[in-house]
Backbone as a chain_set.jsonl record, in Angstrom:
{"seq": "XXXXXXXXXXXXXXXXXXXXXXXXXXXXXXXXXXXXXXXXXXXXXXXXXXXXXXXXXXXXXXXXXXXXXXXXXXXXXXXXXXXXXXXXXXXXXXXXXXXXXXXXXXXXXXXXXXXXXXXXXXXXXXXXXXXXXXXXXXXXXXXXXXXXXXXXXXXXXXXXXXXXXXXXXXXXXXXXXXXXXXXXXXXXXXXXXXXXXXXXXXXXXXXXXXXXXXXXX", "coords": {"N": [[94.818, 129.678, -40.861], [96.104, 132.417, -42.565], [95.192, 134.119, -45.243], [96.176, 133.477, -48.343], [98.291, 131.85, -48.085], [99.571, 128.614, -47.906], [99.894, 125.078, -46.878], [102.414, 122.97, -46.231], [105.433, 121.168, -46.424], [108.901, 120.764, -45.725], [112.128, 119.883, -46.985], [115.48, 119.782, -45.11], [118.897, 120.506, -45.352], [121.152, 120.002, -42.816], [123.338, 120.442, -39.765], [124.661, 118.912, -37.159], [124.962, 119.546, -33.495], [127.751, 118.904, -33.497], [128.549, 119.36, -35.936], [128.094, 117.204, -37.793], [126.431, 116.012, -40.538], [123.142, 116.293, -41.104], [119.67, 115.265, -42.588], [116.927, 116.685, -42.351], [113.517, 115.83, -42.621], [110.332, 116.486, -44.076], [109.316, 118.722, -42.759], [107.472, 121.022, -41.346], [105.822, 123.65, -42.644], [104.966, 126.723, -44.479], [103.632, 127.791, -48.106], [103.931, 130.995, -49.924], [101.351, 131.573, -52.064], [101.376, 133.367, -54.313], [103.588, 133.815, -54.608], [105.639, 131.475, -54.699], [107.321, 131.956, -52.378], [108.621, 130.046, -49.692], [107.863, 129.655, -45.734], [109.634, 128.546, -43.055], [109.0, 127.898, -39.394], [111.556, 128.174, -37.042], [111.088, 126.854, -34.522], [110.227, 124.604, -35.379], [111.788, 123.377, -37.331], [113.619, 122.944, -34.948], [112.317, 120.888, -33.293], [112.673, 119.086, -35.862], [114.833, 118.294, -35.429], [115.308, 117.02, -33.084], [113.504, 115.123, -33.556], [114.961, 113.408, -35.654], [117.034, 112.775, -33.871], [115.725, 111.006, -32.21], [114.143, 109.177, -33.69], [116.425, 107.404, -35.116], [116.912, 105.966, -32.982], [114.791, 104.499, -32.64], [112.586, 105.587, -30.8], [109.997, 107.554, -29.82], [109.537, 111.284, -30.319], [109.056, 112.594, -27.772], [110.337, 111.069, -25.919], [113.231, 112.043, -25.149], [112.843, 114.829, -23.638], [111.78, 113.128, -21.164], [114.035, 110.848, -20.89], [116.179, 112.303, -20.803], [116.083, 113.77, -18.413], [116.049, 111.878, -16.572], [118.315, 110.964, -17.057], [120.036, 113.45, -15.985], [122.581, 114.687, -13.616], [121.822, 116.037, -10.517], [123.25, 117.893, -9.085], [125.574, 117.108, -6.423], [123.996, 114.367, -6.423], [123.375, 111.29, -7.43], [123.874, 110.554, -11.061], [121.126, 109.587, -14.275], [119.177, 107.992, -12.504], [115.867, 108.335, -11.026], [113.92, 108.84, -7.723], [111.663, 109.206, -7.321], [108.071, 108.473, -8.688], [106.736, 110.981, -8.706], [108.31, 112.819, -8.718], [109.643, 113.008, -11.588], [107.199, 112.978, -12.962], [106.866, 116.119, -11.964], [109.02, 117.414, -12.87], [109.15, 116.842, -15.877], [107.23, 118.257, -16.24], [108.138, 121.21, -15.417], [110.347, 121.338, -17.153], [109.379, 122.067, -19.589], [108.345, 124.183, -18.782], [110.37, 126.252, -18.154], [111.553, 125.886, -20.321], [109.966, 127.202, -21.855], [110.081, 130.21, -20.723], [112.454, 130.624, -21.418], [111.907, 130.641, -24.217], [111.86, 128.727, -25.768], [109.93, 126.643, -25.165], [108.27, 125.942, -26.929], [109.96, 124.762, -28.758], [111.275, 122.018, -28.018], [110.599, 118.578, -28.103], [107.669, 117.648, -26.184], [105.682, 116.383, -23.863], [101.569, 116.108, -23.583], [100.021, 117.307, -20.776], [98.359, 116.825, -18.238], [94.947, 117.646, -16.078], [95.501, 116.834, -12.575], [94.557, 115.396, -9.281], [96.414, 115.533, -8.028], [97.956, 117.368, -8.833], [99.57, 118.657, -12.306], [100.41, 115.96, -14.884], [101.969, 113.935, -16.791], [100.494, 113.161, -19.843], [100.98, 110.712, -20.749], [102.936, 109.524, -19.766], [102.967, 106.735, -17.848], [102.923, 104.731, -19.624], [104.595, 105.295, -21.488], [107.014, 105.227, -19.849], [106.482, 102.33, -19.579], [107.058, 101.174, -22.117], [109.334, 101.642, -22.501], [111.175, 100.67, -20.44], [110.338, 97.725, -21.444], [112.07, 98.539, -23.639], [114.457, 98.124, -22.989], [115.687, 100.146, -22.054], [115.131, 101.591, -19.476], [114.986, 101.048, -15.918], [112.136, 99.681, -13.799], [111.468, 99.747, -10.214], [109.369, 99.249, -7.504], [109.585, 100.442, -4.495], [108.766, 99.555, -1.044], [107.878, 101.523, 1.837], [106.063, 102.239, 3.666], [103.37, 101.753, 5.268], [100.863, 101.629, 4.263], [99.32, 101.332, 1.34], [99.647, 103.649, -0.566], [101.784, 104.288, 0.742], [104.576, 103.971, -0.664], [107.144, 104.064, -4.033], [107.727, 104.639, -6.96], [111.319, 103.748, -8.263], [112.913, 104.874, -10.491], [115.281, 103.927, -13.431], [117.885, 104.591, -15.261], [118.867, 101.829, -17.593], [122.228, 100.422, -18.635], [121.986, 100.665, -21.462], [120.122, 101.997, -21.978], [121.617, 104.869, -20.72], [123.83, 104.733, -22.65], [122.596, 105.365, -25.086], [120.677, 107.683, -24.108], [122.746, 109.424, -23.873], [124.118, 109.979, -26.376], [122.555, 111.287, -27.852], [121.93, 113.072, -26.097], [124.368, 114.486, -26.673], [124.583, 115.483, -29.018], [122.595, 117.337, -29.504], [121.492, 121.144, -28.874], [123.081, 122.815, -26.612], [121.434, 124.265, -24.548], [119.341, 122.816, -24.13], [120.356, 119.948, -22.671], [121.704, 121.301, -20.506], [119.478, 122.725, -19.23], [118.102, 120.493, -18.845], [119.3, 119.415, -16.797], [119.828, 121.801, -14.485], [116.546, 121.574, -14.153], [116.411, 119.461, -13.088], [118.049, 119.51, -10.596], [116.486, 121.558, -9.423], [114.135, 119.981, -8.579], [114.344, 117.641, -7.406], [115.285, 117.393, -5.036], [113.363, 117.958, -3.373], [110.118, 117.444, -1.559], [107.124, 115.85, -1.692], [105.358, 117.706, -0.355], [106.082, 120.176, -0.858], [106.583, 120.298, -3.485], [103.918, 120.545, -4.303], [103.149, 123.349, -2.889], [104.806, 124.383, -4.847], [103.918, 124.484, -6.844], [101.242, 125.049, -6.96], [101.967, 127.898, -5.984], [103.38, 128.88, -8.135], [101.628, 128.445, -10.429], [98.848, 128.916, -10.704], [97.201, 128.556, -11.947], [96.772, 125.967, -12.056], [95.916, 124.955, -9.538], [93.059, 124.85, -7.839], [92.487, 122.001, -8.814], [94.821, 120.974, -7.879], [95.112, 118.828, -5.357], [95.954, 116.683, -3.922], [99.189, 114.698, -2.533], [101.066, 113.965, -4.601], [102.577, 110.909, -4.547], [103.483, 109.014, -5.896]], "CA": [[95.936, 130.155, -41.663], [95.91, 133.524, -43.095], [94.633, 133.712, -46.527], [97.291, 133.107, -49.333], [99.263, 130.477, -47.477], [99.4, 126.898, -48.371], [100.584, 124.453, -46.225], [103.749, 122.324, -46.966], [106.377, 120.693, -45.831], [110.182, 121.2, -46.323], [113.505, 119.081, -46.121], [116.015, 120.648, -44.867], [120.059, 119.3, -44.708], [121.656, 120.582, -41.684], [124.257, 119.756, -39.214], [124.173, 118.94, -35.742], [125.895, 120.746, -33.189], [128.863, 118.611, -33.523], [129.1, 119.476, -37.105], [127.978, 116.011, -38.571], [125.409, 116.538, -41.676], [121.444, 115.561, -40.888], [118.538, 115.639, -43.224], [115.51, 116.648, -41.706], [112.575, 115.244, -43.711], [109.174, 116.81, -43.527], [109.354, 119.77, -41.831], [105.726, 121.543, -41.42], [105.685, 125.259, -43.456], [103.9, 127.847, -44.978], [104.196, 128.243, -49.009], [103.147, 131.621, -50.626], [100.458, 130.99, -53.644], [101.666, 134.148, -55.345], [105.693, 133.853, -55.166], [106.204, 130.303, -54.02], [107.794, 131.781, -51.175], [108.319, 129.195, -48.295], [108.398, 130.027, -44.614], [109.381, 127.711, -41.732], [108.69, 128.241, -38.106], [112.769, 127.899, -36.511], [111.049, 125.915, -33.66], [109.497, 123.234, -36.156], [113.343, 123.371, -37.749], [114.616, 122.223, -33.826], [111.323, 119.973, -32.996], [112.886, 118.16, -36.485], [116.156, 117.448, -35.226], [114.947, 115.702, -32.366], [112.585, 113.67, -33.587], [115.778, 112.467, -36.15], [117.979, 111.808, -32.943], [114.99, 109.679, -31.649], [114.069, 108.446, -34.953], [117.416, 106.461, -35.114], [116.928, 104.843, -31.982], [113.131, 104.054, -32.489], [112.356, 106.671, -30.312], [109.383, 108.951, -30.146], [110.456, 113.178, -30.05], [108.89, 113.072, -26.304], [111.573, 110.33, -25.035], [113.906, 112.979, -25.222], [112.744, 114.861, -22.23], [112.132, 112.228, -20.448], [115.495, 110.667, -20.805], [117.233, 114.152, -19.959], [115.727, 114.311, -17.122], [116.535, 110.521, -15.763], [119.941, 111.113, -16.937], [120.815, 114.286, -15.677], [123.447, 114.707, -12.546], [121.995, 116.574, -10.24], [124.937, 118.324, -7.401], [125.843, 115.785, -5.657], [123.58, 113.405, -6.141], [123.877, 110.313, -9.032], [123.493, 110.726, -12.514], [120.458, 107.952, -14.277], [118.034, 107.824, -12.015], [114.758, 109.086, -10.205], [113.636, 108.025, -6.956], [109.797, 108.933, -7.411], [107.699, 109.333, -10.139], [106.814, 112.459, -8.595], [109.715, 113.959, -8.874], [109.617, 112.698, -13.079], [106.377, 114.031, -12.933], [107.162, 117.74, -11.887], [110.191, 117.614, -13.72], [108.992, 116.721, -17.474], [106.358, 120.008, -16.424], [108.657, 122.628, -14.99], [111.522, 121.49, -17.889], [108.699, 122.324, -20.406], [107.709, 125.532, -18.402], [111.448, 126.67, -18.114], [112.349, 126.41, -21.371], [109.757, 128.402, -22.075], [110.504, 131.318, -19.946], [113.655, 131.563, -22.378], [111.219, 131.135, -25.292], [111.701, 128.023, -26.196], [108.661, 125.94, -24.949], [107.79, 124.512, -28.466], [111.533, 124.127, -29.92], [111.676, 120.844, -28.036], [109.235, 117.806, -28.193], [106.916, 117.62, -25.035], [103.948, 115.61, -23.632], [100.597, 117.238, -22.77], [99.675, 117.463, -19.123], [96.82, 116.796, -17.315], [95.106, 118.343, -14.484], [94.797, 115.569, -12.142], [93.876, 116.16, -7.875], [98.399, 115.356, -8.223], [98.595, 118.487, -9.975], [99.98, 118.556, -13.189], [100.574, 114.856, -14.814], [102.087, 114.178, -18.579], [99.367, 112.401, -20.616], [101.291, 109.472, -21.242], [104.067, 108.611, -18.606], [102.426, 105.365, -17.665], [103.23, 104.231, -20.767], [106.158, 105.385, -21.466], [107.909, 104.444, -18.852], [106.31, 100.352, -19.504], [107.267, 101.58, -23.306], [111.329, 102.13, -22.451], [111.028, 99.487, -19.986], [110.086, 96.551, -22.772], [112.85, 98.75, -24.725], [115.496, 97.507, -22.073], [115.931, 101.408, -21.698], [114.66, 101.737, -18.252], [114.162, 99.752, -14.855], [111.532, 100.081, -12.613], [111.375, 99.102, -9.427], [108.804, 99.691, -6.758], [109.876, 99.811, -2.888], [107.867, 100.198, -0.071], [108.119, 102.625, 2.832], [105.019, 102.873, 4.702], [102.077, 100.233, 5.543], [99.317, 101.491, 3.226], [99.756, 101.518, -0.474], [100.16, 105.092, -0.72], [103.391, 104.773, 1.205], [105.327, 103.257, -1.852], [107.324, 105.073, -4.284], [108.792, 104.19, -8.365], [112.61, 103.792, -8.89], [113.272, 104.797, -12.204], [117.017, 103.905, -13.331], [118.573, 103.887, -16.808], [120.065, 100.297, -17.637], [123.284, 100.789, -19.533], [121.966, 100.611, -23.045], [119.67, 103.162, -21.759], [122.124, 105.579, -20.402], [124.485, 105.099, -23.802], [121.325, 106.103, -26.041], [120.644, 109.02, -23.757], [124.362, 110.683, -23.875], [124.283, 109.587, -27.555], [120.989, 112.251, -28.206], [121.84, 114.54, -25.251], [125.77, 115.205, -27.229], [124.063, 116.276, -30.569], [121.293, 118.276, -29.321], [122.417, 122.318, -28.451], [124.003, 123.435, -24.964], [120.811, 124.648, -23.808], [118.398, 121.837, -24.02], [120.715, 119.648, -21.751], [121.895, 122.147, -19.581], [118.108, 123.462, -18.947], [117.451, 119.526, -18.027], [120.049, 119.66, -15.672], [118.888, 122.777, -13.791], [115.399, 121.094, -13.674], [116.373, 118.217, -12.139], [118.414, 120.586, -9.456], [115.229, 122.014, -8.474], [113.02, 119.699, -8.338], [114.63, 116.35, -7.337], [115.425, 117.069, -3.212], [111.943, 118.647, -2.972], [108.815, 116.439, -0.789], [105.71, 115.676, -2.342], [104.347, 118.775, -0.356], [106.955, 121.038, -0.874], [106.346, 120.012, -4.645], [102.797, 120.972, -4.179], [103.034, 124.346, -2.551], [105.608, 124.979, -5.323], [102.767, 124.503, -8.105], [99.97, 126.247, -6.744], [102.391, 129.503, -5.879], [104.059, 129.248, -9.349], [100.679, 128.009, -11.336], [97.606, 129.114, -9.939], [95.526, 127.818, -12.517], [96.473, 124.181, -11.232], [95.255, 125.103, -7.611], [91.481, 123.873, -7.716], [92.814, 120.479, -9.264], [95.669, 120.02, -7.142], [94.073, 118.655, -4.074], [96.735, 115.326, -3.241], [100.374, 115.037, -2.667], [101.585, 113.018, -5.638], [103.429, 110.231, -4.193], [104.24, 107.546, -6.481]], "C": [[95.509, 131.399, -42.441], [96.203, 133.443, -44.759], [95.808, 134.341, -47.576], [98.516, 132.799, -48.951], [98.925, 129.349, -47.938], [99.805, 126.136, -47.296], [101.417, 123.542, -46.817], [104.378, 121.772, -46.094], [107.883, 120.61, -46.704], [111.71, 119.776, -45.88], [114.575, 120.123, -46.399], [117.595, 119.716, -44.537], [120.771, 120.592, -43.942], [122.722, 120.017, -41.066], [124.226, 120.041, -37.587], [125.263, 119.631, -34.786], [127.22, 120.224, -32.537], [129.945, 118.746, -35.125], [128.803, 118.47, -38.078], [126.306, 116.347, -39.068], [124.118, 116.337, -41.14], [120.884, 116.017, -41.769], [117.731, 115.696, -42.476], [114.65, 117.104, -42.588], [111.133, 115.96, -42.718], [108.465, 117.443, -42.411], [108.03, 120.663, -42.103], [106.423, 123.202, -42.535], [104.624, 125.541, -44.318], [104.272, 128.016, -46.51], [102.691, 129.864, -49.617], [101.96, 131.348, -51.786], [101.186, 132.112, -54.623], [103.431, 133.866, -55.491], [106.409, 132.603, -54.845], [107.188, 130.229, -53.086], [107.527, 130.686, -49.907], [108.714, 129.892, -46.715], [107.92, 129.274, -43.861], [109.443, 128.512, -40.434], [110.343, 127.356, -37.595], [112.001, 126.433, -35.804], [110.669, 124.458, -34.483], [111.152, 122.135, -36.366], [114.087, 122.244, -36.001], [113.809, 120.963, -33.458], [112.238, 119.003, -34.155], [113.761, 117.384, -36.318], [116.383, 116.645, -34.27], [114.574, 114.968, -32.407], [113.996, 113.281, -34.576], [116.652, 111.696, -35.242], [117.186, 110.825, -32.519], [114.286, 108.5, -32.292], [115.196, 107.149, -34.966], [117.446, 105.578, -34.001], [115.723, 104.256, -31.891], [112.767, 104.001, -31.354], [111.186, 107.092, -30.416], [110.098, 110.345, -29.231], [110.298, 112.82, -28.48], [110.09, 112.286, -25.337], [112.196, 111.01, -24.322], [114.12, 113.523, -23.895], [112.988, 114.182, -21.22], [113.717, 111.219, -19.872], [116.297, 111.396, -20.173], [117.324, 114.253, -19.097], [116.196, 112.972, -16.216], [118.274, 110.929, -15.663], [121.006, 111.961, -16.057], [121.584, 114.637, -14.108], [123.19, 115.94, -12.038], [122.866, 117.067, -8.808], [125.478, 117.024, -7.603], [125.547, 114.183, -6.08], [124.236, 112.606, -8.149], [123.117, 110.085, -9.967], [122.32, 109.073, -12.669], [119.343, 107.41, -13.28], [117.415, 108.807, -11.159], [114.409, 108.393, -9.295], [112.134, 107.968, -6.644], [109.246, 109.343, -8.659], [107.102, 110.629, -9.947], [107.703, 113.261, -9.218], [109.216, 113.92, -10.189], [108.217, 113.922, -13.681], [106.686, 115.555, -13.232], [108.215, 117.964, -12.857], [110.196, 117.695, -14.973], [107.977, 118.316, -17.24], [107.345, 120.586, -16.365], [109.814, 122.538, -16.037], [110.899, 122.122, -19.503], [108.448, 123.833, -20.0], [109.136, 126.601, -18.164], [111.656, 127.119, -19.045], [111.504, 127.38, -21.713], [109.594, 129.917, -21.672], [111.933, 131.534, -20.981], [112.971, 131.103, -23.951], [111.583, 130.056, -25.835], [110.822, 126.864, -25.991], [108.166, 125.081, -26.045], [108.63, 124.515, -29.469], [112.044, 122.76, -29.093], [110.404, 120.097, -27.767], [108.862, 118.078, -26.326], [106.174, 117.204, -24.833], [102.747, 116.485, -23.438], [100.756, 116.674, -21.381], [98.011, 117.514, -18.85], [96.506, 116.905, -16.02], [94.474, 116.913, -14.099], [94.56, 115.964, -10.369], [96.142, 115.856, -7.582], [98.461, 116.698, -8.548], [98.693, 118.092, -11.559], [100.585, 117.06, -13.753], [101.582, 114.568, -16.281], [101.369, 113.04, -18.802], [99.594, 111.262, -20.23], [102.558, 109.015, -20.759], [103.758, 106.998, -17.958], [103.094, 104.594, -18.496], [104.045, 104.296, -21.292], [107.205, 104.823, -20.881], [107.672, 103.015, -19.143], [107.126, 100.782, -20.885], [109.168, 101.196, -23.101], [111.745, 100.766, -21.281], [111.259, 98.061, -20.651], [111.642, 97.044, -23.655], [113.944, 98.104, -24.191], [116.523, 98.789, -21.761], [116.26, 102.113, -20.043], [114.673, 100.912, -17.12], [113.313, 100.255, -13.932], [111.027, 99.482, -11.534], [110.567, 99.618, -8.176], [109.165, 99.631, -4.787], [108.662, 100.726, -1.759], [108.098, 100.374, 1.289], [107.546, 102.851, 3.988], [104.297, 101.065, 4.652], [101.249, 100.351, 4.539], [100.294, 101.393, 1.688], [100.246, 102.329, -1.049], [101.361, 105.226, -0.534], [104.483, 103.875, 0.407], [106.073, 104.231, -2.782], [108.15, 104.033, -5.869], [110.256, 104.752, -8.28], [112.471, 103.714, -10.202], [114.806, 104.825, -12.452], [116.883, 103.74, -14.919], [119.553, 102.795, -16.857], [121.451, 101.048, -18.478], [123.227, 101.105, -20.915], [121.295, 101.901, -22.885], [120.235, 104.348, -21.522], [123.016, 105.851, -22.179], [123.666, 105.975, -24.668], [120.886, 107.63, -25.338], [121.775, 110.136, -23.921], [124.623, 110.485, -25.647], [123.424, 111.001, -28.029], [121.648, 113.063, -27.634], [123.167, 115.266, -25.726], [125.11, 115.73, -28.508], [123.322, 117.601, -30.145], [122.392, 120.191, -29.063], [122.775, 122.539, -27.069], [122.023, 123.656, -24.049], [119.219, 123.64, -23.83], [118.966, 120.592, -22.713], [120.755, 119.983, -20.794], [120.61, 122.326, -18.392], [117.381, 121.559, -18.216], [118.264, 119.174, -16.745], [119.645, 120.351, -14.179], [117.764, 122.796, -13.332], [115.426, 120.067, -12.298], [116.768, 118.644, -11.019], [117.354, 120.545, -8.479], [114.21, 121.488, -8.261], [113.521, 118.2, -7.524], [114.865, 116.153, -5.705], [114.435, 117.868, -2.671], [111.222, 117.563, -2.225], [108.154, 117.116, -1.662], [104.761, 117.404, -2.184], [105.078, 119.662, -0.536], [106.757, 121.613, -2.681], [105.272, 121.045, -5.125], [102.499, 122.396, -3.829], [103.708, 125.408, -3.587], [104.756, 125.469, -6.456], [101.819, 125.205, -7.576], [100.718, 127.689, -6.735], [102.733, 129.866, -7.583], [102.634, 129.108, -10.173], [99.68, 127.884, -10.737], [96.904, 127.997, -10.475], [95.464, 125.831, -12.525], [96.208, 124.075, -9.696], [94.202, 124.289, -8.076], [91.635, 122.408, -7.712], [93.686, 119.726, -8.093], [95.058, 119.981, -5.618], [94.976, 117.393, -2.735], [97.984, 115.355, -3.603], [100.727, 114.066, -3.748], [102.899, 112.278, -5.061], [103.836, 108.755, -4.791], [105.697, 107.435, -6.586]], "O": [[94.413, 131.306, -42.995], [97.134, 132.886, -45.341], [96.209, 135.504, -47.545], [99.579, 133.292, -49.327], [97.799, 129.203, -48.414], [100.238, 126.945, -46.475], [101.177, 123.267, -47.993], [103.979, 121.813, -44.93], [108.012, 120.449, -47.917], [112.015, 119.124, -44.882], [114.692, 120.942, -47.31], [117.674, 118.702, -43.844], [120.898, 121.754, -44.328], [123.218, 119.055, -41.653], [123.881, 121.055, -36.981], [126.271, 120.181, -35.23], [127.758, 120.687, -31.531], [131.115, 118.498, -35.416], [129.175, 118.7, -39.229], [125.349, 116.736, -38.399], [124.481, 116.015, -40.008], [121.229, 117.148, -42.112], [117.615, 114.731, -41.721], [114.675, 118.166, -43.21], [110.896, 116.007, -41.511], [107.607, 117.112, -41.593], [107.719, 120.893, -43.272], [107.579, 123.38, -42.919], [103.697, 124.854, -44.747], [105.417, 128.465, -46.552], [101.463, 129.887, -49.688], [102.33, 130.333, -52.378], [101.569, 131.707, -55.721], [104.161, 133.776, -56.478], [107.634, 132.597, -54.72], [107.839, 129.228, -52.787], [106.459, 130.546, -49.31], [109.736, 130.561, -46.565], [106.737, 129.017, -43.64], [109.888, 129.66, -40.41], [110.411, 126.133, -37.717], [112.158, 125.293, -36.24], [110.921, 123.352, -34.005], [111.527, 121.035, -35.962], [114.768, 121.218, -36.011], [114.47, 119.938, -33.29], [112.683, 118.003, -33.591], [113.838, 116.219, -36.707], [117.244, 115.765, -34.256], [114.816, 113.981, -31.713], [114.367, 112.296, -33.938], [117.03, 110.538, -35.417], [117.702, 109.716, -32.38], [113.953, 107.401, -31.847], [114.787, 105.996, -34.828], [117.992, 104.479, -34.092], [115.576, 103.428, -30.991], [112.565, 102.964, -30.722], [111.017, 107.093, -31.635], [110.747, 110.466, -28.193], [111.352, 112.739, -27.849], [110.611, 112.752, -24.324], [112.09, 110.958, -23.096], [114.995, 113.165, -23.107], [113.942, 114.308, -20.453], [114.195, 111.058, -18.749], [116.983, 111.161, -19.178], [118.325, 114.721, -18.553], [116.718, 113.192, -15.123], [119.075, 111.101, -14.744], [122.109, 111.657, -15.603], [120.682, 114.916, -13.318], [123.762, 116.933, -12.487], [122.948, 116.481, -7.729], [125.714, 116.242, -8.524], [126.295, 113.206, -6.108], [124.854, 112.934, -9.162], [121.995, 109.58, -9.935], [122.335, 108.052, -11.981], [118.752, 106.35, -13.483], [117.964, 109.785, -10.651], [114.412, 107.19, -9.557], [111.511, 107.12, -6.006], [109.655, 110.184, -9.46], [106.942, 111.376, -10.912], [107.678, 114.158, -10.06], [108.283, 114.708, -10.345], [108.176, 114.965, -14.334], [106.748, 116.097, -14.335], [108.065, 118.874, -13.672], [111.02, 118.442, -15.501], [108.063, 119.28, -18.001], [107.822, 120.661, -17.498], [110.48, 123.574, -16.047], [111.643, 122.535, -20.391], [108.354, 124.666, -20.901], [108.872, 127.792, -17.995], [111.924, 128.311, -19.198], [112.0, 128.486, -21.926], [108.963, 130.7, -22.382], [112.336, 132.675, -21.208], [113.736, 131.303, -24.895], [111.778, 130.414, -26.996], [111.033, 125.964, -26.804], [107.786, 123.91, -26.054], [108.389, 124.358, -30.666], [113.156, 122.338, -29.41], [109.372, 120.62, -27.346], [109.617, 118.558, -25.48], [105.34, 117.45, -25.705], [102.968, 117.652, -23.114], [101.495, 115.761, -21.014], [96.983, 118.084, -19.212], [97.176, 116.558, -15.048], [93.638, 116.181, -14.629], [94.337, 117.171, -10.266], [96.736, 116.313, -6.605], [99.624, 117.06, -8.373], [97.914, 117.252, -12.009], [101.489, 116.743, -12.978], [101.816, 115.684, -16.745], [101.513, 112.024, -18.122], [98.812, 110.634, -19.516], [103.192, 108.147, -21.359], [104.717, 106.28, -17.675], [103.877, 103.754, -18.052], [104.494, 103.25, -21.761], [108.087, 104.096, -21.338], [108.672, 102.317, -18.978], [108.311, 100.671, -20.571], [109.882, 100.443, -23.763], [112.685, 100.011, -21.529], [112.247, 97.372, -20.4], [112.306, 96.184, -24.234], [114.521, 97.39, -25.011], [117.69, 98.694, -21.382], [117.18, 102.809, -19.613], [114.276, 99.783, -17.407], [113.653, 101.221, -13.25], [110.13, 98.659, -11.723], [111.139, 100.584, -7.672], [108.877, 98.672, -4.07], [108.086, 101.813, -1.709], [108.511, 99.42, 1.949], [108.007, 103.373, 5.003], [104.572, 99.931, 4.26], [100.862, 99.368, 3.908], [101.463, 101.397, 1.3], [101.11, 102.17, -1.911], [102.102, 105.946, -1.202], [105.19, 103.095, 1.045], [105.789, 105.398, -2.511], [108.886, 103.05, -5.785], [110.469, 105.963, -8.231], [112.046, 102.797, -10.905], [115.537, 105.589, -11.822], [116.113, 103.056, -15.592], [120.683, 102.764, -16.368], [121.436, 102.229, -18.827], [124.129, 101.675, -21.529], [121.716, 102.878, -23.505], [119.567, 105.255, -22.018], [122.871, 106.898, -22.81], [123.979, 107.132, -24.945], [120.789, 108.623, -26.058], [121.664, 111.355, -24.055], [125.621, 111.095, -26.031], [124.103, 111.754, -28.727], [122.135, 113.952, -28.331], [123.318, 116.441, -25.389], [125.556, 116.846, -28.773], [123.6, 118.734, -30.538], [123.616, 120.317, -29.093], [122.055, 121.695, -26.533], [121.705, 123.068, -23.015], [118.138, 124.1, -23.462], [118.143, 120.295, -21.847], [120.117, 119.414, -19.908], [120.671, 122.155, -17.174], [116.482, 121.436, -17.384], [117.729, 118.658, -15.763], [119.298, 119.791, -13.139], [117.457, 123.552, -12.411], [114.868, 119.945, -11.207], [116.014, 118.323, -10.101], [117.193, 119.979, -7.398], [113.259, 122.124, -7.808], [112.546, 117.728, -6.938], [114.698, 115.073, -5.138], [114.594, 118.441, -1.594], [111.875, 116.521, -2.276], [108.265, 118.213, -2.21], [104.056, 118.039, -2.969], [104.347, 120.58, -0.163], [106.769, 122.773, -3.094], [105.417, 121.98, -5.912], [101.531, 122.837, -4.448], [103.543, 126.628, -3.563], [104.827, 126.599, -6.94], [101.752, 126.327, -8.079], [100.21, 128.608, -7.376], [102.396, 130.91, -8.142], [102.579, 130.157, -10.814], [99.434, 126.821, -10.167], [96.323, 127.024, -9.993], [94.662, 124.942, -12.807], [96.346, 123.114, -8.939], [94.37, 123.201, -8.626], [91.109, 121.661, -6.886], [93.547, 118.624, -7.563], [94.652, 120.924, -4.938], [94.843, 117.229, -1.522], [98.283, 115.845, -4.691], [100.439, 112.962, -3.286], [104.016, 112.796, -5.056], [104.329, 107.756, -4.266], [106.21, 106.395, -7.0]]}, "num_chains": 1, "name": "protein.A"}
């Protein structure tokens, strides 16, 4: 931090982008020492208003994504579910790597990623998914395709309580956080494993070396 800053935190009352009030409590910032000027970072400001939509549902911020992305209707196909966790996979990356191409990358919550011989992974999807699962959020169901083990693949579906709680979050939030999970799901959801794969090394070099196996769960 550059010297004669403080660190702080701010509440802030706002309104969501249906017009209905929110407090958002304990918002990170910067206070002057000499003029008790405060200055927040906008994105902190949007990071807050998600974690309150996911707050109320006892939620963590990263759900969010995740959710978006189950939920979202892409073409044709039907709204609420994923048919691999591949797909989920690529999809929580490239909806993280999208937004930020329009500069918003850290104005909504996000998981880390890890390089795995899959490519790109989010930290803590394992867990999540059992997490929303237990919540009675999620279902997951495994079917199998092939003979070996490999040839298997996760159904992810939103139950009903799950789907309400997602359109509940995804109507507050702004136009372009939905939208942008929409558009993800588009492009990534009638892709193959290797199609997936060729898409990440051209677009993201620096996950070549790593990515080595088609991610087929």
């Amino acid at each position: 931090m550059k010297s004669g800053w403080l660190e702080t935190t701010v509440t802030i009352d706002s309104v969501d982008s249906r017009g209905n009030p929110i407090l958002l409590k304990n918002i990170p910032a910067v206070k002057y020492k000499d003029t008790e000027k405060i200055r927040v970072d906008p994105f902190a400001v949007s990071r807050a208003e998600i974690k309150y939509y996911t707050d109320e549902k006892g939620l963590l911020e990263r759900d969010a994504a995740l959710l978006f992305l189950i939920c979202a209707k892409p073409g044709v196909f039907k709204e609420g579910e994923i048919h691999y966790k591949y797909h989920l996979n690529k999809m929580l990356f490239y909806y993280w790597k999208n937004l930020e191409k329009r500069h918003l990358g850290e104005a909504f919550p996000h998981d880390d990623f890890k390089k795995e011989k899959r490519g790109p992974v989010p930290l803590h999807i394992d867990e999540d998914l059992k997490r929303l699962q237990e919540e009675g959020l999620v279902e997951l169901s495994y079917h199998q395709w092939g003979q070996s083990e490999k040839q298997s693949s996760l159904k992810i579906e939103l139950t009903e309580k799950g789907m309400a709680v997602t359109k509940e979050i995804w109507s507050s939030v702004e136009d372009i956080f939905y939208l942008e999970a929409i558009e993800t799901k588009e492009l990534i959801f009638p892709l193959s494993p290797n199609t997936v794969k060729e898409k990440v090394h051209r677009e993201f070099p620096e996950y070549q070396l790593t990515y080595m196996e088609e991610d087929l769960d």
